[in-house]
Amino acid sequence: MPLDNVRDMSLSRVAMKAELLDAETELRLAYAWRDERDEQALHRLITAYMRLAISMASKFKRYGAPMNDLIQEAGLGLMKAADKFDPDRGVRFSTYAVWWIKASIQDYVMRNWSMVRTGSTSSQKSLFFNMRRVQARLERESAAAGETLDKHQLRQMISTEIGVPLHDVEMMEGRLSGSDYSLNATQSVDDEGREWIDALEDDSAQAAETVENQHDTEQLREWLLSAMAALNERERFIVRERKLRDAPRTLESLGQELSLSKERVRQLEAAAFTKMRKSLENQSREVHHFLA
């Protein structure tokens, strides 16, 4: 933990010294990343708003997670926001990034609250992060009014307040108050008792399923190769660069390399996909006719 604190403080100092972006600069950087995949622009954008990520991460310290981990998750949310941000929509990046940062931190907190997954739906998240606060307020209000609430009444009021089903409140209450147990614990007090882990179903792929998947994958590969062979050299190049690379090329960069306009590259790409689709449909019909 001490080393975590050192890293947290160092990162916080760097973030506080980062530049403050005006709307025009922010927009220019967002366009540079979206259209040209300019990594320097992405770095500036993320660095400038890292202080926002750290600030939001600090609000979740009460859940017991290491601050360094919370900051890392906040940073991941910030990067996701930068990758998905559309500058044409006319909103500031910070407004858009807040949602992604918060969602990333919340998912991390819920994943690590217990080895048993607490839940991922919007209602379960709302319960997880608000139930204790709402419960404490309802108990204070009832005490001030001289009333006593039993557990069932309190759960019903929480259900109404947060807007979730009563059984969700009961389930979340049990998960938040319970503790995890080792799967290596025995099911009985006997020395020969079977461990709980032995009772879990093996969800790994069975032999027949593995062979079937391999066959389907090989068949699909052959069909795709056949469909690619029906394209001319330029069309194959565009499809490879746009769909088969780990980092797909932009229409603009391909246009510059091929001495074509961005729109012409898009047309060639669409035509290539149409040819491939027809080839795959024909092969699928042939297989269906053979099996009929």
Short mmCIF file of C-alpha atoms in Angstrom, two decimals:
data_model
loop_
_atom_site.label_atom_id
_atom_site.label_comp_id
_atom_site.label_asym_id
_atom_site.label_seq_id
_atom_site.Cartn_x
_atom_site.Cartn_y
_atom_site.Cartn_z
CA MET A 1 0.00 0.00 0.00
CA PRO A 2 2.73 2.61 0.71
CA LEU A 3 4.06 2.22 -2.84
CA ASP A 4 0.53 2.59 -4.16
CA ASN A 5 0.21 5.88 -2.32
CA VAL A 6 3.48 7.13 -3.82
CA ARG A 7 2.30 6.29 -7.34
CA ASP A 8 -1.08 7.90 -6.65
CA MET A 9 0.48 11.15 -5.46
CA SER A 10 2.96 11.21 -8.35
CA LEU A 11 0.23 10.64 -10.93
CA SER A 12 -1.98 13.24 -9.25
CA ARG A 13 0.81 15.82 -9.41
CA VAL A 14 1.40 15.13 -13.10
CA ALA A 15 -2.33 15.34 -13.80
CA MET A 16 -2.68 18.65 -11.95
CA LYS A 17 0.13 20.14 -14.06
CA ALA A 18 -1.44 19.04 -17.35
CA GLU A 19 -2.70 21.65 -19.79
CA LEU A 20 -6.27 22.89 -19.72
CA LEU A 21 -7.81 22.52 -23.15
CA ASP A 22 -10.11 25.13 -24.63
CA ALA A 23 -13.04 23.94 -26.73
CA GLU A 24 -11.31 24.62 -30.04
CA THR A 25 -8.12 22.70 -29.15
CA GLU A 26 -10.11 19.83 -27.70
CA LEU A 27 -12.14 19.57 -30.91
CA ARG A 28 -9.02 19.62 -33.07
CA LEU A 29 -7.41 16.83 -31.03
CA ALA A 30 -10.59 14.75 -31.15
CA TYR A 31 -10.77 15.05 -34.94
CA ALA A 32 -7.07 14.19 -35.28
CA TRP A 33 -7.56 10.98 -33.30
CA ARG A 34 -10.84 9.94 -34.91
CA ASP A 35 -9.89 10.66 -38.53
CA GLU A 36 -6.10 10.17 -38.55
CA ARG A 37 -5.51 7.96 -35.48
CA ASP A 38 -2.96 10.52 -34.32
CA GLU A 39 -1.60 9.00 -31.09
CA GLN A 40 -0.01 12.26 -29.96
CA ALA A 41 -3.41 13.94 -30.15
CA LEU A 42 -4.93 11.10 -28.14
CA HIS A 43 -2.17 11.39 -25.52
CA ARG A 44 -2.78 15.14 -25.12
CA LEU A 45 -6.52 14.63 -24.82
CA ILE A 46 -6.24 11.90 -22.19
CA THR A 47 -3.50 13.65 -20.20
CA ALA A 48 -5.52 16.86 -20.07
CA TYR A 49 -8.52 15.11 -18.56
CA MET A 50 -6.69 12.68 -16.27
CA ARG A 51 -7.35 15.03 -13.37
CA LEU A 52 -11.07 14.50 -14.01
CA ALA A 53 -10.56 10.71 -13.90
CA ILE A 54 -8.57 10.91 -10.64
CA SER A 55 -11.18 13.16 -9.06
CA MET A 56 -13.95 10.69 -9.90
CA ALA A 57 -11.86 7.72 -8.71
CA SER A 58 -11.39 9.34 -5.29
CA LYS A 59 -15.16 9.31 -4.74
CA PHE A 60 -15.13 5.50 -4.67
CA LYS A 61 -12.40 5.03 -2.02
CA ARG A 62 -15.02 4.17 0.60
CA TYR A 63 -15.63 0.83 -1.10
CA GLY A 64 -12.22 -0.38 0.04
CA ALA A 65 -10.50 -0.76 -3.33
CA PRO A 66 -6.87 0.44 -3.64
CA MET A 67 -6.76 4.00 -4.93
CA ASN A 68 -4.15 3.07 -7.52
CA ASP A 69 -6.50 0.44 -9.00
CA LEU A 70 -9.39 2.90 -9.02
CA ILE A 71 -7.26 5.42 -10.91
CA GLN A 72 -6.23 2.77 -13.43
CA GLU A 73 -9.87 1.86 -14.06
CA ALA A 74 -10.76 5.53 -14.37
CA GLY A 75 -7.97 5.90 -16.92
CA LEU A 76 -9.33 2.94 -18.90
CA GLY A 77 -12.76 4.55 -18.92
CA LEU A 78 -11.20 7.79 -20.12
CA MET A 79 -9.44 6.00 -22.97
CA LYS A 80 -12.67 4.26 -23.98
CA ALA A 81 -14.39 7.64 -24.03
CA ALA A 82 -11.66 9.10 -26.24
CA ASP A 83 -11.91 6.17 -28.66
CA LYS A 84 -15.70 6.40 -28.97
CA PHE A 85 -16.09 10.19 -28.81
CA ASP A 86 -17.75 11.77 -31.86
CA PRO A 87 -16.73 15.45 -32.09
CA ASP A 88 -19.50 16.07 -34.63
CA ARG A 89 -22.16 15.78 -31.94
CA GLY A 90 -21.32 19.21 -30.51
CA VAL A 91 -20.72 18.25 -26.86
CA ARG A 92 -17.58 18.77 -24.81
CA PHE A 93 -15.36 15.74 -24.35
CA SER A 94 -15.40 16.08 -20.55
CA THR A 95 -19.20 15.81 -20.50
CA TYR A 96 -19.04 12.63 -22.59
CA ALA A 97 -16.09 11.13 -20.69
CA VAL A 98 -17.75 11.38 -17.27
CA TRP A 99 -20.17 8.56 -18.13
CA TRP A 100 -17.44 6.19 -19.35
CA ILE A 101 -15.16 6.91 -16.39
CA LYS A 102 -17.93 6.34 -13.86
CA ALA A 103 -19.09 3.14 -15.59
CA SER A 104 -15.56 1.73 -15.65
CA ILE A 105 -14.97 2.43 -11.95
CA GLN A 106 -18.36 1.05 -10.92
CA ASP A 107 -17.81 -2.17 -12.87
CA TYR A 108 -14.41 -2.60 -11.19
CA VAL A 109 -15.81 -2.00 -7.69
CA MET A 110 -18.63 -4.48 -8.24
CA ARG A 111 -16.30 -7.11 -9.71
CA ASN A 112 -13.97 -6.89 -6.72
CA TRP A 113 -16.50 -6.46 -3.93
CA SER A 114 -16.93 -10.21 -3.85
CA MET A 115 -15.62 -13.22 -5.75
CA VAL A 116 -19.29 -13.83 -6.56
CA ARG A 117 -20.42 -11.42 -9.26
CA THR A 118 -22.79 -8.94 -7.62
CA GLY A 119 -24.59 -7.97 -10.81
CA SER A 120 -24.25 -5.77 -13.86
CA THR A 121 -27.74 -4.51 -14.74
CA SER A 122 -28.60 -0.86 -14.21
CA SER A 123 -30.98 -1.69 -11.34
CA GLN A 124 -28.36 -3.83 -9.59
CA LYS A 125 -25.75 -1.10 -9.96
CA SER A 126 -28.18 1.45 -8.57
CA LEU A 127 -28.86 -0.84 -5.60
CA PHE A 128 -25.18 -1.54 -4.97
CA PHE A 129 -24.15 2.12 -4.86
CA ASN A 130 -27.27 3.62 -3.24
CA MET A 131 -28.90 1.03 -0.96
CA ARG A 132 -26.86 1.75 2.18
CA ARG A 133 -27.29 5.51 1.80
CA VAL A 134 -31.06 5.25 1.23
CA GLN A 135 -31.42 2.76 4.10
CA ALA A 136 -29.57 5.06 6.53
CA ARG A 137 -31.73 8.03 5.53
CA LEU A 138 -34.98 6.09 5.92
CA GLU A 139 -33.91 4.85 9.35
CA ARG A 140 -33.03 8.41 10.46
CA GLU A 141 -36.37 9.75 9.24
CA SER A 142 -38.37 7.00 10.97
CA ALA A 143 -36.43 7.50 14.22
CA ALA A 144 -37.07 11.25 14.08
CA ALA A 145 -40.80 10.55 13.64
CA GLY A 146 -40.75 8.13 16.58
CA GLU A 147 -41.47 5.14 14.36
CA THR A 148 -39.81 1.73 14.19
CA LEU A 149 -39.43 -0.07 10.88
CA ASP A 150 -39.07 -3.81 10.67
CA LYS A 151 -36.80 -5.33 8.04
CA HIS A 152 -39.64 -6.08 5.63
CA GLN A 153 -41.00 -2.52 5.78
CA LEU A 154 -37.51 -1.12 5.29
CA ARG A 155 -36.86 -3.32 2.26
CA GLN A 156 -40.18 -2.28 0.71
CA MET A 157 -39.38 1.40 1.21
CA ILE A 158 -35.92 0.93 -0.32
CA SER A 159 -37.51 -0.87 -3.26
CA THR A 160 -39.92 2.03 -3.84
CA GLU A 161 -37.26 4.71 -3.30
CA ILE A 162 -34.73 3.27 -5.75
CA GLY A 163 -37.34 1.89 -8.14
CA VAL A 164 -36.33 -1.78 -8.21
CA PRO A 165 -38.20 -5.02 -7.41
CA LEU A 166 -38.35 -6.11 -3.78
CA HIS A 167 -36.60 -9.42 -4.49
CA ASP A 168 -33.62 -7.48 -5.92
CA VAL A 169 -33.33 -5.57 -2.64
CA GLU A 170 -33.43 -8.82 -0.66
CA MET A 171 -30.81 -10.44 -2.92
CA MET A 172 -28.45 -7.44 -2.76
CA GLU A 173 -28.80 -7.18 1.03
CA GLY A 174 -27.70 -10.78 1.37
CA ARG A 175 -24.74 -10.36 -0.95
CA LEU A 176 -23.52 -7.17 0.70
CA SER A 177 -23.76 -8.61 4.20
CA GLY A 178 -22.39 -12.08 3.40
CA SER A 179 -18.84 -13.22 2.92
CA ASP A 180 -17.08 -15.47 0.43
CA TYR A 181 -16.10 -19.03 1.24
CA SER A 182 -13.36 -21.13 -0.27
CA LEU A 183 -14.34 -23.65 -2.93
CA ASN A 184 -11.78 -25.95 -1.34
CA ALA A 185 -13.84 -26.19 1.85
CA THR A 186 -15.38 -29.61 2.41
CA GLN A 187 -19.13 -30.12 2.17
CA SER A 188 -19.21 -32.00 5.48
CA VAL A 189 -17.17 -32.26 8.65
CA ASP A 190 -15.87 -35.69 7.64
CA ASP A 191 -12.24 -35.93 6.62
CA GLU A 192 -13.33 -37.70 3.42
CA GLY A 193 -15.92 -35.05 2.59
CA ARG A 194 -15.94 -33.83 -1.00
CA GLU A 195 -14.80 -30.26 -1.65
CA TRP A 196 -17.34 -27.81 -3.06
CA ILE A 197 -15.19 -27.31 -6.16
CA ASP A 198 -15.75 -30.98 -7.06
CA ALA A 199 -19.46 -30.28 -7.42
CA LEU A 200 -18.98 -27.62 -10.11
CA GLU A 201 -19.91 -28.59 -13.64
CA ASP A 202 -17.03 -28.65 -16.10
CA ASP A 203 -17.93 -25.91 -18.58
CA SER A 204 -14.95 -26.50 -20.86
CA ALA A 205 -15.64 -27.61 -24.42
CA GLN A 206 -16.17 -31.33 -24.84
CA ALA A 207 -14.28 -33.33 -27.49
CA ALA A 208 -17.20 -33.52 -29.93
CA GLU A 209 -17.86 -29.81 -29.57
CA THR A 210 -14.18 -28.98 -30.12
CA VAL A 211 -14.00 -31.06 -33.31
CA GLU A 212 -17.23 -29.52 -34.59
CA ASN A 213 -16.00 -25.98 -33.91
CA GLN A 214 -12.69 -26.69 -35.63
CA HIS A 215 -14.53 -28.09 -38.66
CA ASP A 216 -16.84 -25.06 -38.83
CA THR A 217 -13.91 -22.66 -38.48
CA GLU A 218 -11.98 -24.39 -41.26
CA GLN A 219 -15.06 -24.42 -43.50
CA LEU A 220 -15.64 -20.72 -42.92
CA ARG A 221 -11.99 -19.99 -43.64
CA GLU A 222 -12.23 -21.83 -46.97
CA TRP A 223 -15.39 -19.95 -47.90
CA LEU A 224 -13.78 -16.59 -47.09
CA LEU A 225 -10.66 -17.44 -49.10
CA SER A 226 -12.86 -18.42 -52.02
CA ALA A 227 -14.85 -15.19 -51.71
CA MET A 228 -11.62 -13.15 -51.56
CA ALA A 229 -10.35 -14.93 -54.68
CA ALA A 230 -13.32 -13.56 -56.60
CA LEU A 231 -12.09 -9.99 -56.02
CA ASN A 232 -9.58 -8.14 -58.13
CA GLU A 233 -6.20 -7.18 -56.66
CA ARG A 234 -7.23 -3.66 -55.62
CA GLU A 235 -10.43 -4.86 -53.96
CA ARG A 236 -8.54 -7.55 -52.04
CA PHE A 237 -6.04 -4.93 -50.86
CA ILE A 238 -8.82 -2.64 -49.60
CA VAL A 239 -10.63 -5.46 -47.77
CA ARG A 240 -7.38 -6.64 -46.12
CA GLU A 241 -6.41 -3.15 -45.00
CA ARG A 242 -9.90 -2.25 -43.78
CA LYS A 243 -11.06 -5.48 -42.13
CA LEU A 244 -8.19 -7.93 -41.62
CA ARG A 245 -5.61 -5.72 -39.89
CA ASP A 246 -5.35 -5.39 -36.12
CA ALA A 247 -5.44 -1.62 -36.64
CA PRO A 248 -7.76 -1.00 -39.65
CA ARG A 249 -6.70 1.68 -42.14
CA THR A 250 -8.86 4.74 -42.71
CA LEU A 251 -10.53 5.46 -46.03
CA GLU A 252 -8.49 8.64 -46.29
CA SER A 253 -5.10 6.92 -45.85
CA LEU A 254 -6.01 4.26 -48.42
CA GLY A 255 -7.15 6.96 -50.81
CA GLN A 256 -3.81 8.72 -50.52
CA GLU A 257 -1.90 5.49 -51.20
CA LEU A 258 -4.09 4.50 -54.15
CA SER A 259 -4.41 8.06 -55.51
CA LEU A 260 -8.18 7.90 -55.11
CA SER A 261 -10.72 10.00 -53.30
CA LYS A 262 -12.04 8.89 -49.92
CA GLU A 263 -15.49 8.40 -51.44
CA ARG A 264 -14.12 6.26 -54.29
CA VAL A 265 -12.37 3.96 -51.79
CA ARG A 266 -15.64 3.62 -49.90
CA GLN A 267 -17.44 2.66 -53.13
CA LEU A 268 -14.81 0.04 -53.98
CA GLU A 269 -15.05 -1.38 -50.47
CA ALA A 270 -18.85 -1.64 -50.72
CA ALA A 271 -18.59 -3.31 -54.14
CA ALA A 272 -16.06 -5.83 -52.80
CA PHE A 273 -18.32 -6.71 -49.87
CA THR A 274 -21.25 -7.21 -52.27
CA LYS A 275 -19.19 -9.65 -54.34
CA MET A 276 -18.05 -11.54 -51.24
CA ARG A 277 -21.61 -11.72 -49.90
CA LYS A 278 -22.89 -13.22 -53.16
CA SER A 279 -20.04 -15.75 -53.20
CA LEU A 280 -20.75 -16.82 -49.62
CA GLU A 281 -24.50 -17.09 -50.32
CA ASN A 282 -23.85 -19.27 -53.38
CA GLN A 283 -21.56 -21.58 -51.42
CA SER A 284 -24.10 -21.80 -48.60
CA ARG A 285 -26.83 -22.80 -51.08
CA GLU A 286 -24.59 -25.46 -52.60
CA VAL A 287 -23.94 -27.00 -49.18
CA HIS A 288 -27.65 -26.89 -48.33
CA HIS A 289 -28.53 -28.59 -51.67
CA PHE A 290 -25.90 -31.29 -51.05
CA LEU A 291 -27.25 -32.04 -47.58
CA ALA A 292 -30.93 -31.99 -48.64
#
